[in-house]
PDB file of N, CA and C in Angstrom:
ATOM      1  N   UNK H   1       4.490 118.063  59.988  1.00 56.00           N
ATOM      2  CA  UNK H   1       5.926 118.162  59.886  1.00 56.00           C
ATOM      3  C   UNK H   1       6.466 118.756  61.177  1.00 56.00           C
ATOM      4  N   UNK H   2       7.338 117.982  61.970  1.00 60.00           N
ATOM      5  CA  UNK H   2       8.363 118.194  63.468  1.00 60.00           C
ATOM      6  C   UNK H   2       9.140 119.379  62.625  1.00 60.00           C
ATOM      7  N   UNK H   3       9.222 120.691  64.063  1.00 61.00           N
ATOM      8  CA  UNK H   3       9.993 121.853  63.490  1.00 61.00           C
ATOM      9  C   UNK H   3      11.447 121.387  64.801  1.00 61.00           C
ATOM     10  N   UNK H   4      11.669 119.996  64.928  1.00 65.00           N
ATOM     11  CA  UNK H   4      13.004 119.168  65.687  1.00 65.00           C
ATOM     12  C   UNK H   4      14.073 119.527  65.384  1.00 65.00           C
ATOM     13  N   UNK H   5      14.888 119.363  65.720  1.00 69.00           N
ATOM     14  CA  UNK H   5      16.496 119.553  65.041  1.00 69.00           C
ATOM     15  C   UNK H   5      16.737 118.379  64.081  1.00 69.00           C
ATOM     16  N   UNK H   6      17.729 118.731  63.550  1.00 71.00           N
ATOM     17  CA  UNK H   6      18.689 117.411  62.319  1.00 71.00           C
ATOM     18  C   UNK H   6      18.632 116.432  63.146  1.00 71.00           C
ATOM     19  N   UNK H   7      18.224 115.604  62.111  1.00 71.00           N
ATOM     20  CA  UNK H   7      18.707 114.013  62.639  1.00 71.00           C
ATOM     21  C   UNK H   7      20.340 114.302  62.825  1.00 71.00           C
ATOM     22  N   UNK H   8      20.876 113.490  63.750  1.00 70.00           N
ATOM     23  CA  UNK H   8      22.543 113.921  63.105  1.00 70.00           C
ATOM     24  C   UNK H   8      23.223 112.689  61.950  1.00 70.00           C
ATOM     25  N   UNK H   9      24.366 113.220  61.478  1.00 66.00           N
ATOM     26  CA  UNK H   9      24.568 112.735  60.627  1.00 66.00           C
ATOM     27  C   UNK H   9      25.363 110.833  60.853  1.00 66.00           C
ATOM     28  N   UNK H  10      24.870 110.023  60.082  1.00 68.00           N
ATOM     29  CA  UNK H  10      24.917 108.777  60.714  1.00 68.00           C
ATOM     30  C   UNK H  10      26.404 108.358  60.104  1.00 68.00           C
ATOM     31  N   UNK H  11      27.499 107.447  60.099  1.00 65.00           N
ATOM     32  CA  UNK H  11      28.922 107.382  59.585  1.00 65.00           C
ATOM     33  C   UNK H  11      28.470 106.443  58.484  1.00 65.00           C
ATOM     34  N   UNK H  12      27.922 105.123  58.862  1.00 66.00           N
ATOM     35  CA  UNK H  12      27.048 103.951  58.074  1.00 66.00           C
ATOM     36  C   UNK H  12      26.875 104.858  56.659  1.00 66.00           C
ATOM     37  N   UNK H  13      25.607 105.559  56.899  1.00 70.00           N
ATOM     38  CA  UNK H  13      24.745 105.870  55.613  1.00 70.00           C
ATOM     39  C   UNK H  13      25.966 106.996  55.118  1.00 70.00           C
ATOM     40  N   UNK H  14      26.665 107.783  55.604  1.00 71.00           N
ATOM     41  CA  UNK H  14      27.576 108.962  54.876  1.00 71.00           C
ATOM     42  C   UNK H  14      28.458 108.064  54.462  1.00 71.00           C
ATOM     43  N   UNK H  15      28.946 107.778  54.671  1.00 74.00           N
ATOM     44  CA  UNK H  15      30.505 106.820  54.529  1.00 74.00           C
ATOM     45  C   UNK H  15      30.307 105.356  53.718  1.00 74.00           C
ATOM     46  N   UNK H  16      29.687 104.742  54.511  1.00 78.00           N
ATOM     47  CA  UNK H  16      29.614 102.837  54.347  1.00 78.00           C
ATOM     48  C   UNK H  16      29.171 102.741  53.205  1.00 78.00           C
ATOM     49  N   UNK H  17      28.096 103.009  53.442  1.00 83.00           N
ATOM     50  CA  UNK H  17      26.620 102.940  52.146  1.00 83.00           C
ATOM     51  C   UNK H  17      27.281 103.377  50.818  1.00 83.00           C
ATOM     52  N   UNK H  18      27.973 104.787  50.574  1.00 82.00           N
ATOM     53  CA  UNK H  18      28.062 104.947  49.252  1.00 82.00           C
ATOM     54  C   UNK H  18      29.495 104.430  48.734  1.00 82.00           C
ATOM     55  N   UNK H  19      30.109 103.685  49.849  1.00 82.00           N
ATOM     56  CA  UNK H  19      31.389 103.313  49.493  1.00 82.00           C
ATOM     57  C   UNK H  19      31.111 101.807  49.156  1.00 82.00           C
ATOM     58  N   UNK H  20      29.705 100.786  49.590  1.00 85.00           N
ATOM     59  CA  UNK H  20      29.637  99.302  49.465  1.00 85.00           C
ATOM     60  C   UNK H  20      29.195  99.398  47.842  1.00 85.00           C
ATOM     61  N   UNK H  21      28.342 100.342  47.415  1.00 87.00           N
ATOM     62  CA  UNK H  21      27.682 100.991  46.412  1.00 87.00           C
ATOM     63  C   UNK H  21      28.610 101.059  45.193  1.00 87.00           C
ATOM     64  N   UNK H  22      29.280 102.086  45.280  1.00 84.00           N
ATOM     65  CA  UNK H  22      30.284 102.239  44.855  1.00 84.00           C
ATOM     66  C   UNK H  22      31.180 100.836  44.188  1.00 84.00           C
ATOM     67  N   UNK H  23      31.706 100.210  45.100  1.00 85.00           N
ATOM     68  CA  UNK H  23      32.415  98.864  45.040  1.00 85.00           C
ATOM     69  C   UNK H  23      31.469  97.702  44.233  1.00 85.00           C
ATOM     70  N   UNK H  24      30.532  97.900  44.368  1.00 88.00           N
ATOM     71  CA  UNK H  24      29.532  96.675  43.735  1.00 88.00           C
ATOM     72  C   UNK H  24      29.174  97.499  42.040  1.00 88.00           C
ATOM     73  N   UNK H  25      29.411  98.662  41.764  1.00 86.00           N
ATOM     74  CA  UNK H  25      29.185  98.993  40.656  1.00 86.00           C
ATOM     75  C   UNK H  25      30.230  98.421  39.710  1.00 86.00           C
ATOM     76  N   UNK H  26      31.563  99.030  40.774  1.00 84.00           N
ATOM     77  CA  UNK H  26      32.871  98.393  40.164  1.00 84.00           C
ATOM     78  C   UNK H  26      33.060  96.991  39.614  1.00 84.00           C
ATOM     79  N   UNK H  27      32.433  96.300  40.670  1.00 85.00           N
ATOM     80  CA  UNK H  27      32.278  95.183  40.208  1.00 85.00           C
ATOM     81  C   UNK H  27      31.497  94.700  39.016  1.00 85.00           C
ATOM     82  N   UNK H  28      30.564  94.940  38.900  1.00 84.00           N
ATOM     83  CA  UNK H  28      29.379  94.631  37.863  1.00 84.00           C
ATOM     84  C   UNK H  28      29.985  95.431  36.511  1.00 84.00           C
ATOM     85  N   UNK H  29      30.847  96.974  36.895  1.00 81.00           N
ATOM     86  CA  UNK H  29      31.221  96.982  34.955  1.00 81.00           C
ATOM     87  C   UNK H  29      32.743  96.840  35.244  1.00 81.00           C
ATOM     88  N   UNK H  30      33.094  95.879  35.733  1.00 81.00           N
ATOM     89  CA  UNK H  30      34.263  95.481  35.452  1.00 81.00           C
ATOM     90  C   UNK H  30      34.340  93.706  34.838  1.00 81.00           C
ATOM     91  N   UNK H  31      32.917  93.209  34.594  1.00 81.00           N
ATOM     92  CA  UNK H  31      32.787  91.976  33.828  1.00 81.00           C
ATOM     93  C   UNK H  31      32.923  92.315  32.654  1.00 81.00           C
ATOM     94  N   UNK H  32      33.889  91.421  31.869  1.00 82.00           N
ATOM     95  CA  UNK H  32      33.711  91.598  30.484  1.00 82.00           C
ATOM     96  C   UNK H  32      32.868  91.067  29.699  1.00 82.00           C
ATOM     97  N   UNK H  33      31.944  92.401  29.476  1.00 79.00           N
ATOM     98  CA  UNK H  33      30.353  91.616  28.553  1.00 79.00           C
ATOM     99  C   UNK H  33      30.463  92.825  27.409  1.00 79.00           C
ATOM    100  N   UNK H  34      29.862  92.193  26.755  1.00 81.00           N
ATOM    101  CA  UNK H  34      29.847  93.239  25.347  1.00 81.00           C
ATOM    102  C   UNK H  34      28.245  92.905  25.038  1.00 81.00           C
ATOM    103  N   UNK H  35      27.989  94.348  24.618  1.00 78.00           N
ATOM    104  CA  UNK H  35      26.447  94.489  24.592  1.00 78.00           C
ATOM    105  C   UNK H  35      26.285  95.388  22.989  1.00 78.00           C
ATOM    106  N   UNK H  36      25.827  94.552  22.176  1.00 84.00           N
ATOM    107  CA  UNK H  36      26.273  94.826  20.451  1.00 84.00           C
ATOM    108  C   UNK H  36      27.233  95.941  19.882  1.00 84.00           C
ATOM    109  N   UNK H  37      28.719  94.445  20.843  1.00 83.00           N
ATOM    110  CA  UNK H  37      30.277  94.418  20.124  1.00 83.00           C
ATOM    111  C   UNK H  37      30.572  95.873  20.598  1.00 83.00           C
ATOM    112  N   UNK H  38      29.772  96.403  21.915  1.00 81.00           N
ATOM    113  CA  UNK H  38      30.574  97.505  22.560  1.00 81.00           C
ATOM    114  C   UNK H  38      30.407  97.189  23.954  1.00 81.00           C
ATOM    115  N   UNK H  39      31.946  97.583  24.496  1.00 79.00           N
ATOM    116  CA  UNK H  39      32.241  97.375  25.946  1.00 79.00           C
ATOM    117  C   UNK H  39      31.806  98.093  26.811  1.00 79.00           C
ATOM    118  N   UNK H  40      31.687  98.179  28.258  1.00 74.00           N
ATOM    119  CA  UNK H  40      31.039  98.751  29.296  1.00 74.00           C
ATOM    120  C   UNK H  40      32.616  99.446  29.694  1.00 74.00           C
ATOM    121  N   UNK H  41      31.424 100.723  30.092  1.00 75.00           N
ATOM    122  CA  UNK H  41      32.924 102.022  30.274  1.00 75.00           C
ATOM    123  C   UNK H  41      33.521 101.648  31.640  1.00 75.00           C
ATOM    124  N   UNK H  42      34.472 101.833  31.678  1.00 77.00           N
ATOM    125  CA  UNK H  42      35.508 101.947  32.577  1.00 77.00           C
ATOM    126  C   UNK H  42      34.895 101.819  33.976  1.00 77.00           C
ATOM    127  N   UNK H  43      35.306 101.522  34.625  1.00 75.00           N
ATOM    128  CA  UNK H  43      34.885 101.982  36.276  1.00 75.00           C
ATOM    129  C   UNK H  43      35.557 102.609  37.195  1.00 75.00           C
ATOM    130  N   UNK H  44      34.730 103.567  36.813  1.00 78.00           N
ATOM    131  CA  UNK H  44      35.320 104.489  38.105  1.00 78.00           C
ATOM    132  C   UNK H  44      34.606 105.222  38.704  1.00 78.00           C
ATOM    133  N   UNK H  45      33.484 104.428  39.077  1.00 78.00           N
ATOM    134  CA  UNK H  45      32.483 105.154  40.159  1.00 78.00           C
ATOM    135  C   UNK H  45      33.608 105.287  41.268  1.00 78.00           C
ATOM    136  N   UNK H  46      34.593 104.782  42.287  1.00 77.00           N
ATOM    137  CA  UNK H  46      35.259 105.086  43.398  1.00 77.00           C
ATOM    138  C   UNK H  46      35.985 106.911  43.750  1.00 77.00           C
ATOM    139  N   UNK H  47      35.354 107.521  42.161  1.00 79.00           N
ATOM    140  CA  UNK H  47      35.895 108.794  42.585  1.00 79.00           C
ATOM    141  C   UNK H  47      34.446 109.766  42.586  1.00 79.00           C
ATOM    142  N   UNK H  48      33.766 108.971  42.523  1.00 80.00           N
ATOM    143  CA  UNK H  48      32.128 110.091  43.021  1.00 80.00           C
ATOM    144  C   UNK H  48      32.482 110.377  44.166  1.00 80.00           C
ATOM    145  N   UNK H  49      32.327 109.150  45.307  1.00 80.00           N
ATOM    146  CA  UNK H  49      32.330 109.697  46.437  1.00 80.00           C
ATOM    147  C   UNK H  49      33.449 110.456  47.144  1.00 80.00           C
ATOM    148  N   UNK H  50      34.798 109.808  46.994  1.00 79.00           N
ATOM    149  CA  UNK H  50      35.978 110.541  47.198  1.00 79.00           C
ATOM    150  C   UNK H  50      35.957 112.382  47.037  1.00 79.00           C
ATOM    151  N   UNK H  51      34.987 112.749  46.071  1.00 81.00           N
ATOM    152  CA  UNK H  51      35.152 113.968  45.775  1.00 81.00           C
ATOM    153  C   UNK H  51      34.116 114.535  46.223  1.00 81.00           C
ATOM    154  N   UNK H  52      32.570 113.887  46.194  1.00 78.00           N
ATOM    155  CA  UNK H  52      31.203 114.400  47.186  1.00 78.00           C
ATOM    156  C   UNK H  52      32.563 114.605  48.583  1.00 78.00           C
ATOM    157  N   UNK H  53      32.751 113.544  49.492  1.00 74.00           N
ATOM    158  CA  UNK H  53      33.019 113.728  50.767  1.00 74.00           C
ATOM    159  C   UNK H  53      34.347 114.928  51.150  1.00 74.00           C
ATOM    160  N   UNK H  54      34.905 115.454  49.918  1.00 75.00           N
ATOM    161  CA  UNK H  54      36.168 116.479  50.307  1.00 75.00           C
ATOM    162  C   UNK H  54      35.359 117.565  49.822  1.00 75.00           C
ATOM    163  N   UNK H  55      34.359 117.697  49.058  1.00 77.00           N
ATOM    164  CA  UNK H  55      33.531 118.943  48.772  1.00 77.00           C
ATOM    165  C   UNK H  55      32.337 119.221  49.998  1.00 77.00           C
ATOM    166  N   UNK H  56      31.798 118.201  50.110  1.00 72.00           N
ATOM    167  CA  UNK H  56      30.746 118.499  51.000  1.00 72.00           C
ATOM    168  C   UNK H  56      30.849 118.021  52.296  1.00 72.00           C
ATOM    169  N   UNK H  57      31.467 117.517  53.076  1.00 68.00           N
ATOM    170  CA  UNK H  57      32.070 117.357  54.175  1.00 68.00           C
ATOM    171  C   UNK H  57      33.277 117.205  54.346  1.00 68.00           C
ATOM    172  N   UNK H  58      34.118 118.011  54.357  1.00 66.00           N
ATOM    173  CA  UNK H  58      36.010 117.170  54.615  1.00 66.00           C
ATOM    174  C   UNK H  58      36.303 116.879  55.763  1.00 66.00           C
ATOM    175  N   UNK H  59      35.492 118.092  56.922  1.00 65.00           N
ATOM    176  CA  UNK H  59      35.952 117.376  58.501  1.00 65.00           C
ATOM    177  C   UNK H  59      35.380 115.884  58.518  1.00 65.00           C
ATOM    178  N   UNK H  60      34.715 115.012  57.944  1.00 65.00           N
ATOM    179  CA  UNK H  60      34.580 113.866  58.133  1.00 65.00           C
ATOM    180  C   UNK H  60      35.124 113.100  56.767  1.00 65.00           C
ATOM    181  N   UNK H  61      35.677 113.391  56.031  1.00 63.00           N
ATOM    182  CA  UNK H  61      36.154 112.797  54.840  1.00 63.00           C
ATOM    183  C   UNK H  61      37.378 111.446  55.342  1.00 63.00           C
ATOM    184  N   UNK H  62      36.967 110.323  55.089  1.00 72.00           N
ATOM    185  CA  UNK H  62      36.902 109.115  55.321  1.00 72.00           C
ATOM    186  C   UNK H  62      38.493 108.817  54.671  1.00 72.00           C
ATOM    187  N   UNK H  63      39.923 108.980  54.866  1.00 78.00           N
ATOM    188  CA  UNK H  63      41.219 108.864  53.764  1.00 78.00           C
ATOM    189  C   UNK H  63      41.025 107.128  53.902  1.00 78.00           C
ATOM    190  N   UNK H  64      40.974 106.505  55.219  1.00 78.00           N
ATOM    191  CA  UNK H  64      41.340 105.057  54.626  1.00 78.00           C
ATOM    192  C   UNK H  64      39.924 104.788  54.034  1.00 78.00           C
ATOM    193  N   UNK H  65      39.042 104.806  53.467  1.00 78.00           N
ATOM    194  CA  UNK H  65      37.696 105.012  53.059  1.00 78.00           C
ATOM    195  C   UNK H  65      38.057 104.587  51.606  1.00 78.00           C
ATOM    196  N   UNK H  66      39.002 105.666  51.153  1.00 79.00           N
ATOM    197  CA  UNK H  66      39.129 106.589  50.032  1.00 79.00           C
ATOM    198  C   UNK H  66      40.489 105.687  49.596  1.00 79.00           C
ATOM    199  N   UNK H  67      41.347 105.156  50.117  1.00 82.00           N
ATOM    200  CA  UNK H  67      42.701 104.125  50.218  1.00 82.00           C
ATOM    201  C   UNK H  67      42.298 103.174  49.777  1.00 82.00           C
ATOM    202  N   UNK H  68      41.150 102.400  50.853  1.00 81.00           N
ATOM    203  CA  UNK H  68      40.718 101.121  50.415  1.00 81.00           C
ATOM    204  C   UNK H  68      39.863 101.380  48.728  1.00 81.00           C
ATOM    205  N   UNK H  69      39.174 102.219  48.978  1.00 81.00           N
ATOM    206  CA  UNK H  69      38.370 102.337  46.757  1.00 81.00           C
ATOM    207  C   UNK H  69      39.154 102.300  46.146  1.00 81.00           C
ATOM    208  N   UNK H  70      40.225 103.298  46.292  1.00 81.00           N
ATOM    209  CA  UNK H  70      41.467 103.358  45.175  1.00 81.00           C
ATOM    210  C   UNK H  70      42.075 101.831  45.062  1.00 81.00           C
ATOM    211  N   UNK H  71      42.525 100.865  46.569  1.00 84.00           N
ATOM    212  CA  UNK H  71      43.547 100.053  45.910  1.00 84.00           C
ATOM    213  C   UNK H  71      42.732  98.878  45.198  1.00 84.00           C
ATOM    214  N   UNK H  72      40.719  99.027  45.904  1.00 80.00           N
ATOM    215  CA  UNK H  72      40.086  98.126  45.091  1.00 80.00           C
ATOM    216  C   UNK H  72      40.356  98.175  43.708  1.00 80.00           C
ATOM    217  N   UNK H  73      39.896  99.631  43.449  1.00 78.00           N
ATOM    218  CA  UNK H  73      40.270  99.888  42.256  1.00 78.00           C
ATOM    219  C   UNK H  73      41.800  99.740  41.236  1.00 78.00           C
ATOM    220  N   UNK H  74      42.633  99.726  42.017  1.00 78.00           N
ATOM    221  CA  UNK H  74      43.943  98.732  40.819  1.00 78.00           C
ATOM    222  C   UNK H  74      43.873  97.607  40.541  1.00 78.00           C
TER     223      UNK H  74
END
């Protein structure tokens, strides 16, 4: 084990990644399927990350990031 510094932090994997993630969940329980005569809950994975990135990083907290999930999300 390297006693190196931090990788630094990449925008892709903080940002991209849990926001494409995110959006493709939306997608998948926003089909209407019923799985014995009960519906798939709501979607709103788009506020995991919104709230990870203002808790655990805000100097990099992503607003049009966070604009674009929300208006996916209407």
């Amino acid at each position: 084990m390297s006693l190196s510094a931090a990788r630094p932090l990449d925008p892709w994997r903080w940002l991209g990644f849990p926001m494409l993630q995110c959006l493709g969940w939306t997608l998948l329980f926003g089909i209407p399927l019923r799985v014995f005569t009960l519906q798939l809950p709501e979607p709103v994975f788009c506020m995991v990350p919104a709230f990870a990135w203002a808790v655990i990083r805000p100097s990099i907290m992503a607003p049009f990031g966070v604009l674009l999930m929300g208006l996916f999300l209407d």
